């Protein structure tokens, strides 16, 4: 017989070098662990070895409760039970090899209690034990089911603990030990019926055989008092109410309870002495469609050691994975597979505690160690989300194993995993939370402090490190680092590292340091030249804050080697870029509530942040805030510092910056290149604070939108790139050098007023600026406050005028908004300006009461009303000296000229003026002389006419009909010949216009045959020329480009014939014989035939 103690001549000790447990002598010293169960292990070995001499059958049976009968025939014994419960006392209860004991019971819920009261030996079952109900075998000396034994029962309780007859018959199930209770060992095969319970209970319990209880429960419990609670559904609860010295539960066999539950539980009577749960075998509680399985390894939270090897399997190929729970003060997992995968979703694996150690129903471990040959799986196999895996310790956690919580292949998100030692954590494992058709799941590492160092590989450990660079790079899950004191990034170029953390595709990185107390929280960086980068949908998120103070990258973090500011952060994915209103708050009191969008970077230091490395996205937004603990630390705020060289590039992504209130500052010393992105600066800052973009001489580039609130002062050199915009509901004041490097694009300034008077403007002659009111409904007033050199602009009636005299000589100046709904008025004093190219007015309506003029020799004037009319009142005019389209007026509705024939002047001989409106009959043209009109044309579309002209969006339609007669002689085809002057009748001309010329394409009959009233069709009919007196008119369209009418006639064609005449002898008549008759004049392709039958000819004489 195999000894059950052979697994225990050694014990497992963690090896840092191997990142695994190694076998050592029981007497080897190690980190406070000791082998308190050696004597019992040896005793178990001797007990099982000596069990080979068992008696053939039980002896001395006396029924003391219930009713039944005992009979024996040779080596077979039969107990016929006639009551629901039967109590039998035995001198011994053994079943030898080849012998058998059979219980015939009234039903599956019947119970036969067999108590051994004589002798000093353990019961030894080496043959067969059969029952259709439940069999309880209680022997204070122990129970051994030997190798080769077979137990087939409805249910089995084998124990060295006792229960009184009265309690048993009353339905109570608590078992109590007497003095010197023996071990319970199974080395054979135990089969329980569907929904049955198998419970092995004693101070030391061992299984090296097999236990099968489909849909039921298997319990191995070690203690001095154990209560079983039968639920009636095949499941049972076990509670070790009182421990025993050196309690031991060991399984190196096979336990199966598919659709049910397996529990291994042990409690020690003395916290100073170890209780041990040791599994090196296979435990299966696979799930069914209607119910998942559950495995519980319930070690003592005070002095208990739970060792897990082999297999724990609660997977399901039909439904969701089940639950695995492993507890104990010390937990060691090595060479083990824990599987809670399921076809429709992953299950739950908890080792050492629940999520973040906050599950009150699970006792937290003090020490957890997981070897690199250990695997935890809670995958969704087909559909559904990955499950949850937790490896928690209130003290130390050394984790080198593998975790898989993948989403389903046909749909579902990745699950979540947490690995934490609240005091110390060494993570060198590998987590896979990917999902083929869903969101990547999360890995949470959340001890008190986190130290990240360079180098290493997945599975490696470096002294003092929580996690290594290479371990982070290996994770196929979003990595969430959450500490309560600090996260420190060491020099990633050390220990063989390359100075860079490159996360997997579509994996995000999130680091948070937060607490609710007064402790300062911080994220620190040792080497500003290091890099953290994410790819695909991955994002980067750093946050420090809480009830105390929180900072990121600041230099006053004592006790750390270097703190040089946030290093390089790169998000390579295309990125999310929402409006500012849609950016998550991410306050510290909302920590963990969601992860920012794909391809984004977020840095939130509640009370300060310093950036030293570059920040780069590929379209995703960047958010930097040093006031992110609003609502938690109300008085907290800080300075934002972006050092020189910490360039921010978003490739069209937005940049969101905010900092503390009065007394704090934001210092931007780096280059900021946003492309078409927007820069929001201080949007969430309390009102009344004047915002200044930096206070140093560092160059600041802006190529996107800078969105502000209140007055903004630009008092340091600033470069404005093409496409740059600054929006604020106050004033924009430039008091330093502004380099207008706009190229072919615009610089847009949207405010209540803009002050350039104290600024030095560079590259003015090549720059383009648009001045916009902040409110799109605002009325704009222009006047000649500066004479011909410039003008006064009131972008808001309640704000001071914008003096644009310093902009004289600019290439292009635009005043107003394309989406404006107010009215821009040039008052009676007029408005003159000198722009090298265009002076443009934009608003809902344009009203000109005085002279509007671009006095530059090459200048143009454009006035565009986006919603309403362009009106020139008496005394008003528009003048420009440039060539080409010198004066352009664009009305969304009507052009109204109340100023007479000289209201529009293009003084250059090569220049002209154009008006755009909806239609001619609602306009007031005021006697303006024009050279052309053009219909069906909007602003920006090609102009066909030359000289001055009116352009309308209205598209008049001309109706064309065929008239007269089209005639020909049959020629074998359908071609028809029509004439524009005689065969077309036209109607639909407007505004006194005349349609002069029609052009057309092919004309053809309905068919080629001769006849009258035949249909004629003319294709591609167009108006090619229209006039209004001497004015050319363009843009007329025909209502149908193909015109038909029954105006065709095809006359018959006359044919001639020839024939051969035969000679004859004079016979006194003129009759002639004809042959070979031929038709002359048949159209090619037609066939003609002459019937000569009966035909005659005659000679002339």
GROMACS .gro file of N, CA and C in nm, residues 346-455:
model
  330
  346UNK      N    1  -1.571   3.377  -1.786
  346UNK     CA    2  -1.477   3.328  -1.687
  346UNK      C    3  -1.534   3.334  -1.548
  347UNK      N    4  -1.485   3.250  -1.460
  347UNK     CA    5  -1.528   3.247  -1.321
  347UNK      C    6  -1.438   3.332  -1.234
  348UNK      N    7  -1.423   3.290  -1.109
  348UNK     CA    8  -1.349   3.368  -1.010
  348UNK      C    9  -1.247   3.281  -0.940
  349UNK      N   10  -1.124   3.334  -0.927
  349UNK     CA   11  -1.019   3.270  -0.849
  349UNK      C   12  -0.971   3.371  -0.746
  350UNK      N   13  -0.982   3.334  -0.620
  350UNK     CA   14  -0.935   3.420  -0.512
  350UNK      C   15  -0.833   3.344  -0.430
  351UNK      N   16  -0.713   3.396  -0.426
  351UNK     CA   17  -0.605   3.335  -0.349
  351UNK      C   18  -0.559   3.436  -0.246
  352UNK      N   19  -0.587   3.412  -0.120
  352UNK     CA   20  -0.541   3.499  -0.014
  352UNK      C   21  -0.633   3.613   0.020
  353UNK      N   22  -0.742   3.632  -0.053
  353UNK     CA   23  -0.834   3.741  -0.022
  353UNK      C   24  -0.918   3.779  -0.142
  354UNK      N   25  -1.015   3.868  -0.119
  354UNK     CA   26  -1.098   3.919  -0.226
  354UNK      C   27  -1.038   4.043  -0.286
  355UNK      N   28  -1.115   4.108  -0.375
  355UNK     CA   29  -1.066   4.225  -0.449
  355UNK      C   30  -1.023   4.335  -0.351
  356UNK      N   31  -0.897   4.375  -0.362
  356UNK     CA   32  -0.834   4.476  -0.279
  356UNK      C   33  -0.843   4.442  -0.130
  357UNK      N   34  -0.857   4.314  -0.100
  357UNK     CA   35  -0.861   4.270   0.038
  357UNK      C   36  -0.982   4.318   0.115
  358UNK      N   37  -1.089   4.356   0.043
  358UNK     CA   38  -1.205   4.416   0.110
  358UNK      C   39  -1.325   4.323   0.117
  359UNK      N   40  -1.306   4.198   0.082
  359UNK     CA   41  -1.415   4.102   0.088
  359UNK      C   42  -1.423   4.046   0.229
  360UNK      N   43  -1.525   4.089   0.305
  360UNK     CA   44  -1.536   4.050   0.445
  360UNK      C   45  -1.561   3.901   0.461
  361UNK      N   46  -1.607   3.835   0.356
  361UNK     CA   47  -1.636   3.692   0.365
  361UNK      C   48  -1.512   3.606   0.343
  362UNK      N   49  -1.399   3.668   0.309
  362UNK     CA   50  -1.276   3.593   0.281
  362UNK      C   51  -1.167   3.641   0.376
  363UNK      N   52  -1.105   3.548   0.448
  363UNK     CA   53  -0.995   3.582   0.538
  363UNK      C   54  -0.871   3.613   0.456
  364UNK      N   55  -0.807   3.726   0.484
  364UNK     CA   56  -0.690   3.767   0.408
  364UNK      C   57  -0.565   3.693   0.455
  365UNK      N   58  -0.481   3.657   0.360
  365UNK     CA   59  -0.354   3.593   0.391
  365UNK      C   60  -0.253   3.697   0.439
  366UNK      N   61  -0.151   3.650   0.509
  366UNK     CA   62  -0.041   3.739   0.546
  366UNK      C   63   0.077   3.726   0.452
  367UNK      N   64   0.086   3.611   0.386
  367UNK     CA   65   0.197   3.590   0.293
  367UNK      C   66   0.149   3.500   0.179
  368UNK      N   67   0.176   3.543   0.056
  368UNK     CA   68   0.141   3.465  -0.062
  368UNK      C   69   0.264   3.456  -0.151
  369UNK      N   70   0.294   3.336  -0.196
  369UNK     CA   71   0.402   3.316  -0.293
  369UNK      C   72   0.350   3.227  -0.405
  370UNK      N   73   0.374   3.271  -0.528
  370UNK     CA   74   0.326   3.199  -0.647
  370UNK      C   75   0.444   3.178  -0.740
  371UNK      N   76   0.473   3.054  -0.768
  371UNK     CA   77   0.589   3.018  -0.850
  371UNK      C   78   0.561   3.044  -0.998
  372UNK      N   79   0.668   3.053  -1.076
  372UNK     CA   80   0.653   3.081  -1.218
  372UNK      C   81   0.596   2.963  -1.296
  373UNK      N   82   0.586   2.845  -1.232
  373UNK     CA   83   0.523   2.731  -1.299
  373UNK      C   84   0.377   2.716  -1.258
  374UNK      N   85   0.319   2.822  -1.200
  374UNK     CA   86   0.179   2.821  -1.162
  374UNK      C   87   0.098   2.902  -1.262
  375UNK      N   88  -0.023   2.854  -1.293
  375UNK     CA   89  -0.110   2.920  -1.390
  375UNK      C   90  -0.249   2.936  -1.332
  376UNK      N   91  -0.303   3.059  -1.341
  376UNK     CA   92  -0.441   3.088  -1.302
  376UNK      C   93  -0.517   3.125  -1.430
  377UNK      N   94  -0.628   3.054  -1.457
  377UNK     CA   95  -0.705   3.081  -1.577
  377UNK      C   96  -0.851   3.103  -1.542
  378UNK      N   97  -0.908   3.213  -1.596
  378UNK     CA   98  -1.051   3.239  -1.583
  378UNK      C   99  -1.099   3.302  -1.714
  379UNK      N  100  -1.074   3.230  -1.823
  379UNK     CA  101  -1.104   3.280  -1.957
  379UNK      C  102  -1.250   3.256  -1.992
  380UNK      N  103  -1.302   3.342  -2.081
  380UNK     CA  104  -1.426   3.312  -2.151
  380UNK      C  105  -1.387   3.243  -2.281
  381UNK      N  106  -1.434   3.121  -2.300
  381UNK     CA  107  -1.388   3.042  -2.415
  381UNK      C  108  -1.461   3.080  -2.543
  382UNK      N  109  -1.593   3.085  -2.538
  382UNK     CA  110  -1.671   3.117  -2.658
  382UNK      C  111  -1.714   3.262  -2.660
  383UNK      N  112  -1.811   3.294  -2.575
  383UNK     CA  113  -1.859   3.431  -2.562
  383UNK      C  114  -1.851   3.472  -2.416
  384UNK      N  115  -1.870   3.601  -2.392
  384UNK     CA  116  -1.871   3.649  -2.254
  384UNK      C  117  -1.739   3.712  -2.215
  385UNK      N  118  -1.740   3.770  -2.095
  385UNK     CA  119  -1.624   3.841  -2.043
  385UNK      C  120  -1.531   3.747  -1.968
  386UNK      N  121  -1.405   3.783  -1.967
  386UNK     CA  122  -1.311   3.711  -1.885
  386UNK      C  123  -1.347   3.726  -1.738
  387UNK      N  124  -1.298   3.637  -1.656
  387UNK     CA  125  -1.335   3.636  -1.515
  387UNK      C  126  -1.246   3.724  -1.431
  388UNK      N  127  -1.238   3.690  -1.301
  388UNK     CA  128  -1.163   3.769  -1.204
  388UNK      C  129  -1.063   3.678  -1.132
  389UNK      N  130  -0.939   3.724  -1.123
  389UNK     CA  131  -0.835   3.652  -1.050
  389UNK      C  132  -0.774   3.748  -0.948
  390UNK      N  133  -0.766   3.705  -0.824
  390UNK     CA  134  -0.706   3.786  -0.718
  390UNK      C  135  -0.602   3.704  -0.646
  391UNK      N  136  -0.483   3.761  -0.628
  391UNK     CA  137  -0.381   3.704  -0.540
  391UNK      C  138  -0.344   3.814  -0.441
  392UNK      N  139  -0.396   3.802  -0.320
  392UNK     CA  140  -0.388   3.912  -0.223
  392UNK      C  141  -0.315   3.866  -0.098
  393UNK      N  142  -0.240   3.960  -0.040
  393UNK     CA  143  -0.178   3.937   0.090
  393UNK      C  144  -0.175   4.068   0.166
  394UNK      N  145  -0.210   4.061   0.295
  394UNK     CA  146  -0.196   4.181   0.378
  394UNK      C  147  -0.051   4.215   0.405
  395UNK      N  148   0.037   4.121   0.386
  395UNK     CA  149   0.179   4.143   0.410
  395UNK      C  150   0.259   4.139   0.282
  396UNK      N  151   0.323   4.023   0.256
  396UNK     CA  152   0.416   4.009   0.144
  396UNK      C  153   0.355   3.921   0.036
  397UNK      N  154   0.374   3.960  -0.090
  397UNK     CA  155   0.328   3.878  -0.203
  397UNK      C  156   0.440   3.871  -0.305
  398UNK      N  157   0.482   3.750  -0.336
  398UNK     CA  158   0.583   3.727  -0.438
  398UNK      C  159   0.517   3.644  -0.548
  399UNK      N  160   0.495   3.709  -0.661
  399UNK     CA  161   0.414   3.646  -0.767
  399UNK      C  162   0.495   3.637  -0.894
  400UNK      N  163   0.515   3.514  -0.943
  400UNK     CA  164   0.586   3.494  -1.069
  400UNK      C  165   0.506   3.408  -1.166
  401UNK      N  166   0.380   3.385  -1.135
  401UNK     CA  167   0.300   3.294  -1.217
  401UNK      C  168   0.236   3.361  -1.337
  402UNK      N  169   0.144   3.287  -1.398
  402UNK     CA  170   0.074   3.334  -1.517
  402UNK      C  171  -0.075   3.345  -1.486
  403UNK      N  172  -0.135   3.452  -1.537
  403UNK     CA  173  -0.279   3.476  -1.521
  403UNK      C  174  -0.339   3.495  -1.659
  404UNK      N  175  -0.453   3.432  -1.683
  404UNK     CA  176  -0.524   3.450  -1.809
  404UNK      C  177  -0.671   3.475  -1.779
  405UNK      N  178  -0.721   3.592  -1.820
  405UNK     CA  179  -0.863   3.627  -1.803
  405UNK      C  180  -0.914   3.684  -1.936
  406UNK      N  181  -0.893   3.609  -2.042
  406UNK     CA  182  -0.924   3.655  -2.176
  406UNK      C  183  -1.075   3.659  -2.200
  407UNK      N  184  -1.118   3.755  -2.284
  407UNK     CA  185  -1.256   3.760  -2.328
  407UNK      C  186  -1.283   3.653  -2.432
  408UNK      N  187  -1.412   3.628  -2.458
  408UNK     CA  188  -1.451   3.522  -2.550
  408UNK      C  189  -1.407   3.547  -2.692
  409UNK      N  190  -1.378   3.440  -2.763
  409UNK     CA  191  -1.335   3.452  -2.902
  409UNK      C  192  -1.446   3.508  -2.990
  410UNK      N  193  -1.573   3.481  -2.955
  410UNK     CA  194  -1.684   3.531  -3.036
  410UNK      C  195  -1.743   3.661  -2.982
  411UNK      N  196  -1.692   3.712  -2.872
  411UNK     CA  197  -1.742   3.837  -2.818
  411UNK      C  198  -1.725   3.842  -2.668
  412UNK      N  199  -1.703   3.962  -2.617
  412UNK     CA  200  -1.683   3.980  -2.474
  412UNK      C  201  -1.553   4.053  -2.446
  413UNK      N  202  -1.545   4.114  -2.326
  413UNK     CA  203  -1.427   4.189  -2.285
  413UNK      C  204  -1.334   4.103  -2.201
  414UNK      N  205  -1.209   4.148  -2.194
  414UNK     CA  206  -1.115   4.083  -2.104
  414UNK      C  207  -1.156   4.105  -1.959
  415UNK      N  208  -1.115   4.016  -1.872
  415UNK     CA  209  -1.151   4.025  -1.732
  415UNK      C  210  -1.055   4.112  -1.654
  416UNK      N  211  -1.045   4.087  -1.523
  416UNK     CA  212  -0.957   4.167  -1.441
  416UNK      C  213  -0.881   4.078  -1.344
  417UNK      N  214  -0.760   4.123  -1.312
  417UNK     CA  215  -0.674   4.050  -1.220
  417UNK      C  216  -0.611   4.149  -1.124
  418UNK      N  217  -0.591   4.104  -1.001
  418UNK     CA  218  -0.524   4.186  -0.901
  418UNK      C  219  -0.419   4.103  -0.831
  419UNK      N  220  -0.299   4.159  -0.820
  419UNK     CA  221  -0.191   4.095  -0.745
  419UNK      C  222  -0.138   4.199  -0.648
  420UNK      N  223  -0.145   4.172  -0.520
  420UNK     CA  224  -0.101   4.273  -0.424
  420UNK      C  225  -0.049   4.209  -0.297
  421UNK      N  226   0.061   4.265  -0.248
  421UNK     CA  227   0.105   4.247  -0.111
  421UNK      C  228   0.098   4.385  -0.050
  422UNK      N  229   0.005   4.407   0.039
  422UNK     CA  230  -0.021   4.544   0.082
  422UNK      C  231   0.103   4.610   0.139
  423UNK      N  232   0.189   4.531   0.202
  423UNK     CA  233   0.314   4.589   0.252
  423UNK      C  234   0.424   4.582   0.147
  424UNK      N  235   0.446   4.465   0.091
  424UNK     CA  236   0.549   4.450  -0.013
  424UNK      C  237   0.497   4.359  -0.123
  425UNK      N  238   0.527   4.396  -0.245
  425UNK     CA  239   0.488   4.317  -0.362
  425UNK      C  240   0.607   4.303  -0.455
  426UNK      N  241   0.630   4.181  -0.500
  426UNK     CA  242   0.729   4.155  -0.603
  426UNK      C  243   0.656   4.082  -0.714
  427UNK      N  244   0.627   4.154  -0.823
  427UNK     CA  245   0.551   4.096  -0.933
  427UNK      C  246   0.643   4.070  -1.050
  428UNK      N  247   0.656   3.943  -1.087
  428UNK     CA  248   0.735   3.905  -1.203
  428UNK      C  249   0.655   3.810  -1.290
  429UNK      N  250   0.523   3.822  -1.284
  429UNK     CA  251   0.436   3.731  -1.356
  429UNK      C  252   0.398   3.782  -1.493
  430UNK      N  253   0.298   3.715  -1.550
  430UNK     CA  254   0.250   3.750  -1.684
  430UNK      C  255   0.098   3.738  -1.684
  431UNK      N  256   0.030   3.845  -1.722
  431UNK     CA  257  -0.116   3.846  -1.725
  431UNK      C  258  -0.165   3.874  -1.866
  432UNK      N  259  -0.261   3.793  -1.910
  432UNK     CA  260  -0.321   3.807  -2.043
  432UNK      C  261  -0.471   3.833  -2.024
  433UNK      N  262  -0.514   3.954  -2.058
  433UNK     CA  263  -0.656   3.991  -2.045
  433UNK      C  264  -0.708   4.043  -2.177
  434UNK      N  265  -0.655   3.992  -2.286
  434UNK     CA  266  -0.698   4.040  -2.417
  434UNK      C  267  -0.836   3.985  -2.453
  435UNK      N  268  -0.895   4.048  -2.554
  435UNK     CA  269  -1.026   4.005  -2.603
  435UNK      C  270  -1.027   4.022  -2.753
  436UNK      N  271  -1.061   3.914  -2.824
  436UNK     CA  272  -1.057   3.918  -2.970
  436UNK      C  273  -1.155   4.020  -3.026
  437UNK      N  274  -1.269   4.038  -2.959
  437UNK     CA  275  -1.371   4.128  -3.013
  437UNK      C  276  -1.423   4.224  -2.906
  438UNK      N  277  -1.339   4.254  -2.808
  438UNK     CA  278  -1.383   4.342  -2.701
  438UNK      C  279  -1.267   4.418  -2.641
  439UNK      N  280  -1.292   4.479  -2.524
  439UNK     CA  281  -1.195   4.560  -2.454
  439UNK      C  282  -1.092   4.473  -2.382
  440UNK      N  283  -0.968   4.516  -2.385
  440UNK     CA  284  -0.864   4.450  -2.308
  440UNK      C  285  -0.890   4.471  -2.160
  441UNK      N  286  -0.874   4.366  -2.082
  441UNK     CA  287  -0.899   4.375  -1.939
  441UNK      C  288  -0.780   4.432  -1.864
  442UNK      N  289  -0.788   4.426  -1.728
  442UNK     CA  290  -0.697   4.502  -1.643
  442UNK      C  291  -0.618   4.411  -1.549
  443UNK      N  292  -0.494   4.455  -1.522
  443UNK     CA  293  -0.411   4.399  -1.416
  443UNK      C  294  -0.386   4.508  -1.314
  444UNK      N  295  -0.428   4.486  -1.190
  444UNK     CA  296  -0.411   4.584  -1.083
  444UNK      C  297  -0.302   4.536  -0.988
  445UNK      N  298  -0.200   4.622  -0.969
  445UNK     CA  299  -0.096   4.600  -0.869
  445UNK      C  300  -0.109   4.714  -0.768
  446UNK      N  301  -0.144   4.685  -0.642
  446UNK     CA  302  -0.179   4.794  -0.551
  446UNK      C  303  -0.125   4.777  -0.410
  447UNK      N  304   0.008   4.771  -0.396
  447UNK     CA  305   0.066   4.775  -0.261
  447UNK      C  306   0.078   4.919  -0.211
  448UNK      N  307   0.140   4.936  -0.095
  448UNK     CA  308   0.157   5.071  -0.038
  448UNK      C  309   0.254   5.152  -0.122
  449UNK      N  310   0.365   5.092  -0.162
  449UNK     CA  311   0.467   5.159  -0.244
  449UNK      C  312   0.499   5.072  -0.364
  450UNK      N  313   0.532   5.137  -0.473
  450UNK     CA  314   0.567   5.065  -0.595
  450UNK      C  315   0.698   5.122  -0.647
  451UNK      N  316   0.793   5.033  -0.673
  451UNK     CA  317   0.922   5.072  -0.731
  451UNK      C  318   0.940   4.997  -0.862
  452UNK      N  319   0.964   5.072  -0.967
  452UNK     CA  320   0.982   5.017  -1.102
  452UNK      C  321   1.127   5.035  -1.141
  453UNK      N  322   1.192   4.928  -1.182
  453UNK     CA  323   1.333   4.934  -1.218
  453UNK      C  324   1.352   4.882  -1.359
  454UNK      N  325   1.465   4.913  -1.417
  454UNK     CA  326   1.495   4.871  -1.553
  454UNK      C  327   1.536   4.726  -1.559
  455UNK      N  328   1.538   4.674  -1.682
  455UNK     CA  329   1.587   4.539  -1.706
  455UNK      C  330   1.489   4.433  -1.664
   0.00000   0.00000   0.00000
